Structures are given as structure tokens and as C-alpha cells.
PDB file of C-alpha atoms in Angstrom:
ATOM      1  CA  MET B 111       0.000   0.000   0.000  1.00 52.00           C
ATOM      2  CA  SER B 112       2.479   2.623  -1.159  1.00 56.00           C
ATOM      3  CA  GLY B 113       1.474   6.259  -0.918  1.00 64.00           C
ATOM      4  CA  PRO B 114       1.984   7.557  -4.431  1.00 70.00           C
ATOM      5  CA  ASN B 115       0.320   4.549  -6.008  1.00 71.00           C
ATOM      6  CA  GLU B 116      -2.684   4.967  -3.816  1.00 75.00           C
ATOM      7  CA  ASP B 117      -2.932   8.616  -4.772  1.00 83.00           C
ATOM      8  CA  LYS B 118      -2.627   7.737  -8.395  1.00 83.00           C
ATOM      9  CA  ASN B 119      -5.311   5.149  -8.033  1.00 86.00           C
ATOM     10  CA  THR B 120      -7.604   7.573  -6.293  1.00 90.00           C
ATOM     11  CA  GLN B 121      -6.946  10.177  -8.902  1.00 90.00           C
ATOM     12  CA  LEU B 122      -7.658   7.804 -11.720  1.00 90.00           C
ATOM     13  CA  SER B 123     -10.803   6.568 -10.069  1.00 93.00           C
ATOM     14  CA  SER B 124     -12.072  10.083  -9.618  1.00 94.00           C
ATOM     15  CA  HIS B 125     -11.266  10.824 -13.202  1.00 93.00           C
ATOM     16  CA  PHE B 126     -13.257   7.887 -14.447  1.00 94.00           C
ATOM     17  CA  PHE B 127     -16.076   8.605 -12.099  1.00 95.00           C
ATOM     18  CA  GLY B 128     -16.268  12.125 -13.453  1.00 95.00           C
ATOM     19  CA  ASP B 129     -16.217  10.684 -16.928  1.00 94.00           C
ATOM     20  CA  LEU B 130     -19.201   8.481 -16.209  1.00 96.00           C
ATOM     21  CA  LEU B 131     -21.051  11.280 -14.508  1.00 96.00           C
ATOM     22  CA  ASP B 132     -20.515  13.636 -17.423  1.00 96.00           C
ATOM     23  CA  SER B 133     -21.882  11.080 -19.831  1.00 96.00           C
ATOM     24  CA  ILE B 134     -24.961  10.645 -17.719  1.00 96.00           C
ATOM     25  CA  ILE B 135     -25.418  14.382 -17.434  1.00 96.00           C
ATOM     26  CA  VAL B 136     -25.312  14.719 -21.202  1.00 96.00           C
ATOM     27  CA  ASP B 137     -27.865  11.923 -21.493  1.00 95.00           C
ATOM     28  CA  VAL B 138     -30.224  13.614 -19.079  1.00 95.00           C
ATOM     29  CA  ALA B 139     -29.824  16.979 -20.797  1.00 95.00           C
ATOM     30  CA  SER B 140     -30.453  15.390 -24.171  1.00 95.00           C
ATOM     31  CA  GLU B 141     -33.569  13.677 -22.865  1.00 94.00           C
ATOM     32  CA  CYS B 142     -34.946  16.876 -21.376  1.00 93.00           C
ATOM     33  CA  HIS B 143     -34.161  18.720 -24.569  1.00 94.00           C
ATOM     34  CA  ARG B 144     -36.039  16.150 -26.581  1.00 93.00           C
ATOM     35  CA  ILE B 145     -39.038  16.311 -24.297  1.00 91.00           C
ATOM     36  CA  ALA B 146     -39.049  20.078 -24.471  1.00 89.00           C
ATOM     37  CA  LYS B 147     -38.814  20.210 -28.252  1.00 89.00           C
ATOM     38  CA  LEU B 148     -41.467  17.588 -28.828  1.00 88.00           C
ATOM     39  CA  GLY B 149     -43.766  19.272 -26.368  1.00 84.00           C
ATOM     40  CA  LEU B 150     -44.199  16.038 -24.452  1.00 83.00           C
ATOM     41  CA  ASP B 151     -43.882  17.694 -21.128  1.00 75.00           C
ATOM     42  CA  ARG B 152     -46.482  20.402 -20.729  1.00 66.00           C
ATOM     43  CA  ASN B 153     -45.357  23.787 -19.596  1.00 60.00           C
ATOM     44  CA  LEU B 154     -47.096  25.218 -16.607  1.00 58.00           C
ATOM     45  CA  GLU B 155     -48.769  27.983 -18.602  1.00 64.00           C
ATOM     46  CA  GLU B 156     -50.059  25.529 -21.154  1.00 68.00           C
ATOM     47  CA  GLU B 157     -51.348  23.319 -18.436  1.00 63.00           C
ATOM     48  CA  GLU B 158     -53.146  26.215 -16.809  1.00 60.00           C
ATOM     49  CA  GLU B 159     -54.696  27.176 -20.115  1.00 73.00           C
ATOM     50  CA  GLU B 160     -55.883  23.642 -20.735  1.00 73.00           C
ATOM     51  CA  MET B 161     -57.175  23.297 -17.210  1.00 72.00           C
ATOM     52  CA  ARG B 162     -59.226  26.418 -17.684  1.00 78.00           C
ATOM     53  CA  LEU B 163     -60.656  25.255 -20.965  1.00 82.00           C
ATOM     54  CA  SER B 164     -61.461  21.788 -19.671  1.00 81.00           C
ATOM     55  CA  VAL B 165     -63.171  23.241 -16.604  1.00 83.00           C
ATOM     56  CA  GLN B 166     -65.245  25.426 -18.881  1.00 83.00           C
ATOM     57  CA  ALA B 167     -66.198  22.511 -21.080  1.00 81.00           C
ATOM     58  CA  ARG B 168     -67.051  20.357 -18.125  1.00 82.00           C
ATOM     59  CA  ALA B 169     -69.281  23.046 -16.694  1.00 81.00           C
ATOM     60  CA  ARG B 170     -71.104  23.341 -19.948  1.00 78.00           C
ATOM     61  CA  VAL B 171     -71.675  19.611 -20.160  1.00 75.00           C
ATOM     62  CA  ALA B 172     -72.683  19.165 -16.557  1.00 72.00           C
ATOM     63  CA  ASP B 173     -75.033  22.115 -16.599  1.00 69.00           C
ATOM     64  CA  PRO B 174     -78.484  20.697 -15.783  1.00 66.00           C
ATOM     65  CA  SER B 175     -80.255  23.355 -17.800  1.00 61.00           C
ATOM     66  CA  ASN B 176     -78.697  21.885 -20.952  1.00 54.00           C
ATOM     67  CA  SER B 177     -81.024  18.964 -21.446  1.00 52.00           C
ATOM     68  CA  SER B 178     -79.962  16.875 -24.390  1.00 53.00           C
ATOM     69  CA  GLU B 179     -83.369  16.875 -26.033  1.00 49.00           C
ATOM     70  CA  THR B 180     -83.947  20.553 -26.232  1.00 48.00           C
ATOM     71  CA  ASN B 181     -80.424  21.498 -27.025  1.00 51.00           C
ATOM     72  CA  THR B 182     -79.174  19.099 -29.668  1.00 49.00           C
ATOM     73  CA  LYS B 183     -80.131  21.561 -32.308  1.00 54.00           C
ATOM     74  CA  TYR B 184     -78.028  24.236 -30.735  1.00 63.00           C
ATOM     75  CA  VAL B 185     -75.076  22.181 -29.611  1.00 68.00           C
ATOM     76  CA  VAL B 186     -71.935  23.099 -31.469  1.00 73.00           C
ATOM     77  CA  ASP B 187     -69.416  20.444 -32.422  1.00 77.00           C
ATOM     78  CA  ILE B 188     -65.659  20.876 -32.533  1.00 80.00           C
ATOM     79  CA  PHE B 189     -65.768  22.434 -35.971  1.00 81.00           C
ATOM     80  CA  GLY B 190     -68.327  24.945 -34.871  1.00 77.00           C
ATOM     81  CA  GLN B 191     -71.156  23.375 -36.800  1.00 79.00           C
ATOM     82  CA  THR B 192     -74.632  22.609 -35.584  1.00 76.00           C
ATOM     83  CA  HIS B 193     -76.800  19.905 -36.994  1.00 73.00           C
ATOM     84  CA  PRO B 194     -80.361  18.748 -36.366  1.00 71.00           C
ATOM     85  CA  SER B 195     -80.834  15.549 -34.422  1.00 71.00           C
ATOM     86  CA  ILE B 196     -82.552  13.829 -37.330  1.00 72.00           C
ATOM     87  CA  ALA B 197     -80.434  13.851 -40.461  1.00 79.00           C
ATOM     88  CA  THR B 198     -82.234  15.687 -43.173  1.00 79.00           C
ATOM     89  CA  GLU B 199     -80.336  14.870 -46.338  1.00 85.00           C
ATOM     90  CA  ILE B 200     -82.645  13.251 -48.862  1.00 86.00           C
ATOM     91  CA  PHE B 201     -81.961  10.058 -50.777  1.00 83.00           C
ATOM     92  CA  GLU B 202     -83.887   8.040 -53.233  1.00 86.00           C
ATOM     93  CA  CYS B 203     -84.853   4.594 -51.997  1.00 85.00           C
ATOM     94  CA  MET B 204     -83.457   2.033 -54.412  1.00 84.00           C
ATOM     95  CA  ASN B 205     -86.273  -0.321 -53.711  1.00 82.00           C
ATOM     96  CA  CYS B 206     -89.347   1.776 -54.228  1.00 83.00           C
ATOM     97  CA  GLY B 207     -87.894   4.915 -55.746  1.00 84.00           C
ATOM     98  CA  ARG B 208     -89.274   7.276 -53.203  1.00 83.00           C
ATOM     99  CA  SER B 209     -87.447  10.263 -51.769  1.00 85.00           C
ATOM    100  CA  ILE B 210     -86.608   9.536 -48.158  1.00 85.00           C
ATOM    101  CA  ALA B 211     -84.846  11.586 -45.531  1.00 86.00           C
ATOM    102  CA  ALA B 212     -81.604  10.013 -44.377  1.00 86.00           C
ATOM    103  CA  GLY B 213     -82.707   9.929 -40.796  1.00 84.00           C
ATOM    104  CA  ARG B 214     -85.860   8.077 -41.691  1.00 83.00           C
ATOM    105  CA  PHE B 215     -84.181   5.745 -44.114  1.00 85.00           C
ATOM    106  CA  ALA B 216     -83.700   2.700 -41.911  1.00 86.00           C
ATOM    107  CA  PRO B 217     -87.308   2.451 -40.750  1.00 85.00           C
ATOM    108  CA  HIS B 218     -88.415   3.051 -44.296  1.00 85.00           C
ATOM    109  CA  LEU B 219     -86.271   0.236 -45.622  1.00 86.00           C
ATOM    110  CA  GLU B 220     -87.643  -2.085 -43.002  1.00 84.00           C
ATOM    111  CA  LYS B 221     -91.104  -1.578 -44.296  1.00 83.00           C
ATOM    112  CA  CYS B 222     -90.117  -1.275 -47.899  1.00 81.00           C
ATOM    113  CA  MET B 223     -88.020  -4.414 -48.188  1.00 79.00           C
ATOM    114  CA  GLY B 224     -88.351  -6.382 -45.158  1.00 71.00           C
ATOM    115  CA  LYS B 225     -90.079  -7.661 -42.258  1.00 63.00           C
ATOM    116  CA  GLY B 226     -93.651  -6.551 -42.674  1.00 55.00           C
ATOM    117  CA  ARG B 227     -96.629  -8.369 -44.128  1.00 60.00           C
ATOM    118  CA  LYS B 228     -97.449  -5.260 -46.101  1.00 60.00           C
ATOM    119  CA  ALA B 229     -94.030  -5.232 -47.736  1.00 51.00           C
ATOM    120  CA  ARG B 230     -94.364  -8.798 -48.927  1.00 57.00           C
ATOM    121  CA  LEU B 231     -97.714  -8.037 -50.459  1.00 61.00           C
ATOM    122  CA  LYS B 232     -96.383  -4.962 -52.198  1.00 55.00           C
ATOM    123  CA  VAL B 233     -93.572  -6.890 -53.867  1.00 55.00           C
ATOM    124  CA  THR B 234     -95.519  -9.921 -54.996  1.00 55.00           C
ATOM    125  CA  ARG B 235     -98.032  -7.691 -56.681  1.00 56.00           C
ATOM    126  CA  SER B 236     -95.435  -6.304 -59.041  1.00 54.00           C
ATOM    127  CA  SER B 237     -93.199  -9.376 -59.581  1.00 53.00           C
ATOM    128  CA  THR B 238     -93.725 -12.141 -62.149  1.00 54.00           C
ATOM    129  CA  ALA B 239     -95.830 -15.171 -61.441  1.00 52.00           C
ATOM    130  CA  ALA B 240     -92.832 -17.525 -61.538  1.00 51.00           C
ATOM    131  CA  GLN B 241     -91.051 -15.555 -58.890  1.00 53.00           C
ATOM    132  CA  ASN B 242     -94.152 -15.616 -56.789  1.00 51.00           C
ATOM    133  CA  ARG B 243     -94.139 -19.384 -56.861  1.00 53.00           C
ATOM    134  CA  TYR B 244     -90.493 -19.538 -55.789  1.00 54.00           C
ATOM    135  CA  SER B 245     -90.745 -16.921 -53.135  1.00 51.00           C
ATOM    136  CA  ARG B 246     -93.853 -18.360 -51.551  1.00 53.00           C
ATOM    137  CA  GLY B 247     -92.468 -21.872 -51.670  1.00 49.00           C
ATOM    138  CA  SER B 248     -89.209 -21.452 -49.787  1.00 47.00           C
ATOM    139  CA  PRO B 249     -88.600 -18.652 -47.385  1.00 48.00           C
ATOM    140  CA  VAL B 250     -84.870 -18.705 -47.946  1.00 49.00           C
ATOM    141  CA  SER B 251     -84.910 -19.046 -51.711  1.00 45.00           C
ATOM    142  CA  ALA B 252     -82.351 -17.277 -53.810  1.00 47.00           C
ATOM    143  CA  TYR B 253     -84.943 -15.138 -55.494  1.00 48.00           C
ATOM    144  CA  SER B 254     -86.698 -14.131 -52.348  1.00 45.00           C
ATOM    145  CA  PRO B 255     -86.541 -10.384 -52.159  1.00 48.00           C
ATOM    146  CA  TYR B 256     -87.552 -10.218 -48.560  1.00 49.00           C
ATOM    147  CA  SER B 257     -85.045 -12.203 -46.573  1.00 44.00           C
ATOM    148  CA  ASN B 258     -82.806  -9.367 -45.753  1.00 47.00           C
ATOM    149  CA  SER B 259     -79.449 -11.047 -45.333  1.00 45.00           C
ATOM    150  CA  THR B 260     -79.462 -13.106 -48.506  1.00 45.00           C
ATOM    151  CA  SER B 261     -81.274 -10.568 -50.574  1.00 43.00           C
ATOM    152  CA  THR B 262     -78.653  -7.918 -50.093  1.00 44.00           C
ATOM    153  CA  ASN B 263     -76.034 -10.275 -51.482  1.00 44.00           C
ATOM    154  CA  ARG B 264     -78.219 -11.435 -54.332  1.00 44.00           C
ATOM    155  CA  LEU B 265     -79.162  -7.996 -55.334  1.00 45.00           C
ATOM    156  CA  SER B 266     -75.598  -6.985 -55.884  1.00 44.00           C
ATOM    157  CA  ASN B 267     -75.155  -9.932 -58.212  1.00 46.00           C
ATOM    158  CA  GLY B 268     -78.059  -8.774 -60.287  1.00 43.00           C
ATOM    159  CA  THR B 269     -80.379 -11.769 -59.868  1.00 44.00           C
ATOM    160  CA  PRO B 270     -83.805 -11.276 -61.315  1.00 43.00           C
ATOM    161  CA  SER B 271     -85.702 -10.239 -58.239  1.00 43.00           C
ATOM    162  CA  VAL B 272     -87.647  -7.048 -58.205  1.00 45.00           C
ATOM    163  CA  ALA B 273     -84.963  -4.833 -56.839  1.00 43.00           C
ATOM    164  CA  GLY B 274     -82.331  -6.922 -58.599  1.00 40.00           C
ATOM    165  CA  GLU B 275     -83.511  -5.873 -62.021  1.00 42.00           C
ATOM    166  CA  GLU B 276     -82.272  -2.454 -61.321  1.00 44.00           C
ATOM    167  CA  TYR B 277     -78.848  -3.733 -60.394  1.00 44.00           C
ATOM    168  CA  SER B 278     -78.279  -5.982 -63.333  1.00 43.00           C
ATOM    169  CA  ASN B 279     -77.773  -2.875 -65.345  1.00 47.00           C
ATOM    170  CA  GLY B 280     -74.875  -2.120 -63.159  1.00 45.00           C
ATOM    171  CA  THR B 281     -75.939   1.446 -62.749  1.00 48.00           C
ATOM    172  CA  TYR B 282     -77.188   1.503 -59.218  1.00 47.00           C
ATOM    173  CA  GLU B 283     -75.070   2.259 -56.231  1.00 49.00           C
ATOM    174  CA  GLU B 284     -75.789   0.633 -52.916  1.00 49.00           C
ATOM    175  CA  PRO B 285     -74.338   2.690 -50.177  1.00 49.00           C
ATOM    176  CA  TRP B 286     -75.913   0.526 -47.534  1.00 57.00           C
ATOM    177  CA  ASN B 287     -74.364  -2.628 -48.930  1.00 49.00           C
ATOM    178  CA  LYS B 288     -70.866  -1.528 -48.148  1.00 48.00           C
ATOM    179  CA  THR B 289     -69.740  -2.027 -44.613  1.00 51.00           C
TER     180      THR B 289
ATOM    181  CA  MET F 232     -30.858   7.495 -24.170  1.00 59.00           C
ATOM    182  CA  LYS F 233     -29.039   4.450 -23.000  1.00 61.00           C
ATOM    183  CA  HIS F 234     -25.650   4.891 -24.523  1.00 64.00           C
ATOM    184  CA  SER F 235     -23.065   7.472 -23.787  1.00 68.00           C
ATOM    185  CA  VAL F 236     -22.755  10.342 -26.168  1.00 78.00           C
ATOM    186  CA  ASN F 237     -19.093  10.738 -25.360  1.00 79.00           C
ATOM    187  CA  ARG F 238     -16.813   8.506 -27.279  1.00 77.00           C
ATOM    188  CA  PRO F 239     -13.307   8.033 -25.968  1.00 75.00           C
ATOM    189  CA  PRO F 240     -10.645   9.027 -28.461  1.00 67.00           C
ATOM    190  CA  THR F 241      -9.384   6.129 -30.524  1.00 70.00           C
ATOM    191  CA  PRO F 242      -5.934   4.796 -29.584  1.00 67.00           C
ATOM    192  CA  ASP F 243      -4.534   5.795 -32.994  1.00 63.00           C
ATOM    193  CA  ALA F 244      -4.535   9.422 -32.024  1.00 53.00           C
ATOM    194  CA  ALA F 245      -2.125   8.782 -29.193  1.00 49.00           C
ATOM    195  CA  GLU F 246       0.188   6.641 -31.291  1.00 53.00           C
ATOM    196  CA  ASP F 247       0.494   9.314 -33.934  1.00 53.00           C
ATOM    197  CA  GLN F 248       2.176  11.509 -31.346  1.00 53.00           C
ATOM    198  CA  GLY F 249       5.031   9.064 -31.212  1.00 55.00           C
ATOM    199  CA  LYS F 250       4.803   8.232 -27.521  1.00 63.00           C
ATOM    200  CA  GLU F 251       3.215   5.598 -25.352  1.00 75.00           C
ATOM    201  CA  PRO F 252      -0.484   6.127 -24.818  1.00 78.00           C
ATOM    202  CA  PRO F 253      -0.981   7.594 -21.362  1.00 87.00           C
ATOM    203  CA  LEU F 254      -2.014   5.275 -18.594  1.00 87.00           C
ATOM    204  CA  GLN F 255      -5.421   6.799 -18.540  1.00 89.00           C
ATOM    205  CA  GLU F 256      -6.010   5.808 -22.127  1.00 92.00           C
ATOM    206  CA  ILE F 257      -4.879   2.270 -21.584  1.00 91.00           C
ATOM    207  CA  ILE F 258      -7.173   1.855 -18.646  1.00 92.00           C
ATOM    208  CA  ASN F 259     -10.021   3.484 -20.507  1.00 93.00           C
ATOM    209  CA  VAL F 260      -9.649   1.016 -23.324  1.00 93.00           C
ATOM    210  CA  LYS F 261      -9.580  -1.838 -20.855  1.00 92.00           C
ATOM    211  CA  LEU F 262     -12.679  -0.554 -19.160  1.00 93.00           C
ATOM    212  CA  ILE F 263     -14.543  -0.409 -22.404  1.00 95.00           C
ATOM    213  CA  GLU F 264     -13.329  -3.637 -23.882  1.00 94.00           C
ATOM    214  CA  SER F 265     -14.141  -5.615 -20.787  1.00 94.00           C
ATOM    215  CA  GLY F 266     -17.612  -4.143 -20.678  1.00 95.00           C
ATOM    216  CA  GLU F 267     -16.986  -2.771 -17.230  1.00 95.00           C
ATOM    217  CA  LYS F 268     -17.512   0.811 -18.296  1.00 96.00           C
ATOM    218  CA  GLU F 269     -20.994   0.012 -19.532  1.00 96.00           C
ATOM    219  CA  ARG F 270     -21.782  -1.836 -16.309  1.00 96.00           C
ATOM    220  CA  LEU F 271     -20.513   1.037 -14.210  1.00 96.00           C
ATOM    221  CA  MET F 272     -22.582   3.498 -16.196  1.00 96.00           C
ATOM    222  CA  GLU F 273     -25.712   1.469 -15.728  1.00 96.00           C
ATOM    223  CA  LEU F 274     -25.015   1.151 -12.038  1.00 96.00           C
ATOM    224  CA  LEU F 275     -24.450   4.863 -11.644  1.00 96.00           C
ATOM    225  CA  ARG F 276     -27.542   5.673 -13.695  1.00 96.00           C
ATOM    226  CA  GLU F 277     -29.639   3.384 -11.549  1.00 96.00           C
ATOM    227  CA  ARG F 278     -28.325   4.827  -8.307  1.00 96.00           C
ATOM    228  CA  LEU F 279     -28.867   8.370  -9.475  1.00 96.00           C
ATOM    229  CA  ILE F 280     -32.444   7.617 -10.432  1.00 96.00           C
ATOM    230  CA  ASP F 281     -33.144   5.896  -7.146  1.00 96.00           C
ATOM    231  CA  CYS F 282     -31.923   8.791  -5.051  1.00 95.00           C
ATOM    232  CA  GLY F 283     -33.893  11.353  -7.041  1.00 95.00           C
ATOM    233  CA  TRP F 284     -30.912  13.027  -8.594  1.00 96.00           C
ATOM    234  CA  LYS F 285     -32.224  12.572 -12.108  1.00 96.00           C
ATOM    235  CA  ASP F 286     -35.563  14.101 -11.174  1.00 95.00           C
ATOM    236  CA  GLU F 287     -33.801  17.115  -9.714  1.00 94.00           C
ATOM    237  CA  MET F 288     -31.851  17.597 -12.908  1.00 95.00           C
ATOM    238  CA  LYS F 289     -34.986  17.221 -15.014  1.00 94.00           C
ATOM    239  CA  ALA F 290     -36.749  19.792 -12.879  1.00 93.00           C
ATOM    240  CA  LEU F 291     -33.887  22.220 -13.413  1.00 93.00           C
ATOM    241  CA  CYS F 292     -34.086  21.657 -17.145  1.00 93.00           C
ATOM    242  CA  ARG F 293     -37.838  22.088 -17.200  1.00 92.00           C
ATOM    243  CA  ALA F 294     -37.608  25.364 -15.309  1.00 92.00           C
ATOM    244  CA  HIS F 295     -34.987  26.622 -17.711  1.00 93.00           C
ATOM    245  CA  VAL F 296     -37.058  25.611 -20.713  1.00 90.00           C
ATOM    246  CA  LYS F 297     -40.067  27.384 -19.305  1.00 88.00           C
ATOM    247  CA  LYS F 298     -38.068  30.513 -18.773  1.00 89.00           C
ATOM    248  CA  LYS F 299     -36.387  30.583 -22.150  1.00 89.00           C
ATOM    249  CA  GLY F 300     -39.180  29.129 -24.226  1.00 86.00           C
ATOM    250  CA  ARG F 301     -38.916  25.618 -25.604  1.00 83.00           C
ATOM    251  CA  ASN F 302     -37.753  26.642 -29.023  1.00 86.00           C
ATOM    252  CA  ASN F 303     -34.803  28.624 -27.712  1.00 88.00           C
ATOM    253  CA  VAL F 304     -33.102  25.887 -25.745  1.00 91.00           C
ATOM    254  CA  THR F 305     -30.174  23.825 -26.960  1.00 93.00           C
ATOM    255  CA  VAL F 306     -28.702  20.642 -25.545  1.00 94.00           C
ATOM    256  CA  ASP F 307     -25.578  22.604 -24.797  1.00 94.00           C
ATOM    257  CA  ASP F 308     -27.517  25.065 -22.689  1.00 91.00           C
ATOM    258  CA  LEU F 309     -28.936  22.282 -20.606  1.00 94.00           C
ATOM    259  CA  VAL F 310     -25.610  20.519 -20.231  1.00 96.00           C
ATOM    260  CA  HIS F 311     -23.946  23.673 -19.005  1.00 95.00           C
ATOM    261  CA  LEU F 312     -26.889  24.270 -16.739  1.00 93.00           C
ATOM    262  CA  ILE F 313     -26.865  20.993 -14.900  1.00 95.00           C
ATOM    263  CA  THR F 314     -23.197  20.045 -14.943  1.00 96.00           C
ATOM    264  CA  PRO F 315     -22.078  22.061 -11.930  1.00 95.00           C
ATOM    265  CA  LYS F 316     -25.159  21.288  -9.877  1.00 94.00           C
ATOM    266  CA  GLY F 317     -25.166  17.696 -11.041  1.00 95.00           C
ATOM    267  CA  ARG F 318     -21.570  17.101 -10.051  1.00 95.00           C
ATOM    268  CA  ALA F 319     -22.107  18.653  -6.673  1.00 95.00           C
ATOM    269  CA  SER F 320     -25.303  16.907  -5.741  1.00 95.00           C
ATOM    270  CA  VAL F 321     -24.330  13.268  -6.158  1.00 95.00           C
ATOM    271  CA  PRO F 322     -24.936  11.570  -2.796  1.00 95.00           C
ATOM    272  CA  ASP F 323     -21.785  10.523  -0.995  1.00 95.00           C
ATOM    273  CA  SER F 324     -22.856   6.915  -0.729  1.00 95.00           C
ATOM    274  CA  VAL F 325     -23.343   6.662  -4.466  1.00 95.00           C
ATOM    275  CA  LYS F 326     -20.037   8.275  -5.143  1.00 96.00           C
ATOM    276  CA  ALA F 327     -18.261   5.997  -2.690  1.00 96.00           C
ATOM    277  CA  GLU F 328     -19.798   2.885  -4.185  1.00 95.00           C
ATOM    278  CA  LEU F 329     -18.768   3.767  -7.686  1.00 96.00           C
ATOM    279  CA  LEU F 330     -15.288   4.836  -6.691  1.00 96.00           C
ATOM    280  CA  GLN F 331     -14.821   1.574  -4.898  1.00 95.00           C
ATOM    281  CA  ARG F 332     -15.798  -0.437  -7.920  1.00 95.00           C
ATOM    282  CA  ILE F 333     -13.540   1.552 -10.171  1.00 94.00           C
ATOM    283  CA  ARG F 334     -10.659   1.159  -7.833  1.00 93.00           C
ATOM    284  CA  THR F 335     -11.222  -2.590  -7.712  1.00 92.00           C
ATOM    285  CA  PHE F 336     -11.152  -2.720 -11.457  1.00 92.00           C
ATOM    286  CA  LEU F 337      -7.963  -0.685 -11.606  1.00 91.00           C
ATOM    287  CA  MET F 338      -6.242  -3.031  -9.243  1.00 89.00           C
ATOM    288  CA  SER F 339      -7.374  -6.127 -11.091  1.00 88.00           C
ATOM    289  CA  ALA F 340      -6.206  -4.611 -14.341  1.00 82.00           C
ATOM    290  CA  ALA F 341      -2.933  -3.633 -12.702  1.00 69.00           C
ATOM    291  CA  LEU F 342      -0.111  -3.032 -15.099  1.00 52.00           C
TER     292      LEU F 342
END
């Protein structure tokens, strides 16, 4: 355990320790720099601003006088637009050709194509006699226009059911067929 | 960032001067080649996190960034900011532990 060697050892150790520490300091500085530049760590002012805005928003939502029924027409979305609670854009029904409002489309389709007794009667009146025989015979026949799940597929292939005749021309678009 | 930004100078630089590479360099190379430097760094990093030193440094940086505005800060700024405080605020126990390990390595790699 000679003196000078010990000193040298200590000196060297301190040097290397400082070396390690400096590297770590640079790493920490680099990390903080990155966080600052990417805005990952919110500044206090930004946080205060966001707190204020979120408190405002929460108050507006929680306000009991804003009942959802009366106010949907006046509620503003994030782009500043208002819209009525029932969609009003008008489409033509591909089954019966009528003009239907978008918001009333689904119930209309139900009656027009689907489940009801009245719908079945409406279709059979205008289809050919041969189709009538098929459709009345088997409920899940390929030509049946009123089993909803199969009919949607068949219609796109252009099979000769009532609605299908329109499709075989390849001109009709079926927005509701696409998922 | 896991790995050190500082690279030790390559041995060639010392040889070009026409003299023996200083002891420090030799030991540095040994530290790196044996993997001990990496282990020591990880140990020191872990200790400094555990004792809250890293959080203190990050807080200093954050305060500085807030003052200067985040687009006006460079890595250099931050390094110069935390180096003096960082060096001074390492807990004695951590420093002692690391020094001990380094010294052990030096003795085992005795020339």
C-alpha cells in the first residue's frame, strides 16, 4: 500500500467517475431537450390554459339546464357546426324509388323491403308469377326479395328479383351494402 | 438514451504523437473492452435515479425551458446548466460505491 500509487489510483478513479457522470449528465440533458422540443412535457402555462378550458367545457356539459333533447339543435361540435338531431339529407330509396330523408331511411327500408306483411304483399303484386311461386315456396330461396341477409347479397349480383332488375344494369349504387 | 454520447478518443490518435499512450487511455480502453464501463454506467444511472438526482436535474431543465421558451433551448444550454449542480449533488454513498468499484477494477487490471 504505497502512498503515491494509492494517490494515483484515487486520482484515476475520480477521473473515471467524473467521466461516467458527465456522460450521464449529457444523457439527461439530451432527454430533457427532446421532451421540451417535442412538447411532451407540458409547460405550466399551457397546463393552466388547458385546465381552464377543460373546466369550462365540463361546466357546460354538466349544466343541468342543458337537457340533451332541447339542445341538440343548438349544440356546437368541434368544428363549430350545428346539426339537427334527425339527419335531413334526402336520398332516393333504391327499392321503391321514393325520396326519403336520411334519418328516416332505416325504418323506411324495413317496411319497404323487409319484415312486414305489407311489404311482402307490395312486392308480390309487381313481380312475375314464376317468382311468386319460388318466393312463396321457400322462405330462404335465392330469389326471395324479402329475406334481408341473402337478398342484399343477391341484389348486388343482379339476380332477377324485383330490386335486382335495377342492379343488373350495373348502374345503381348501394351505399348501404358496403360495410 | 441508453448509450453514452461521449466517445473516448481512438488509440490511434495517441500513437500518432510518437509516444506511449498515457495510462489513462490504456485503462479506458480496458474498461470499455471488458464491458466494465458500460456496467458502471448502468449502475451509476440506476443509483442516481433511485436517489432522485435525475428528477432534480430534469426539474432544473424544465424550469430553464419554461423561462427561455422551448424553441430557444439547446442541448448545450442544458448541459452547461446541470453540470455544476449535477456534479455537486451526487450523494456521498453513491459516489463511494462507484469509486470503490472503479478502484477494484484498476487493481485487477494492474499493469
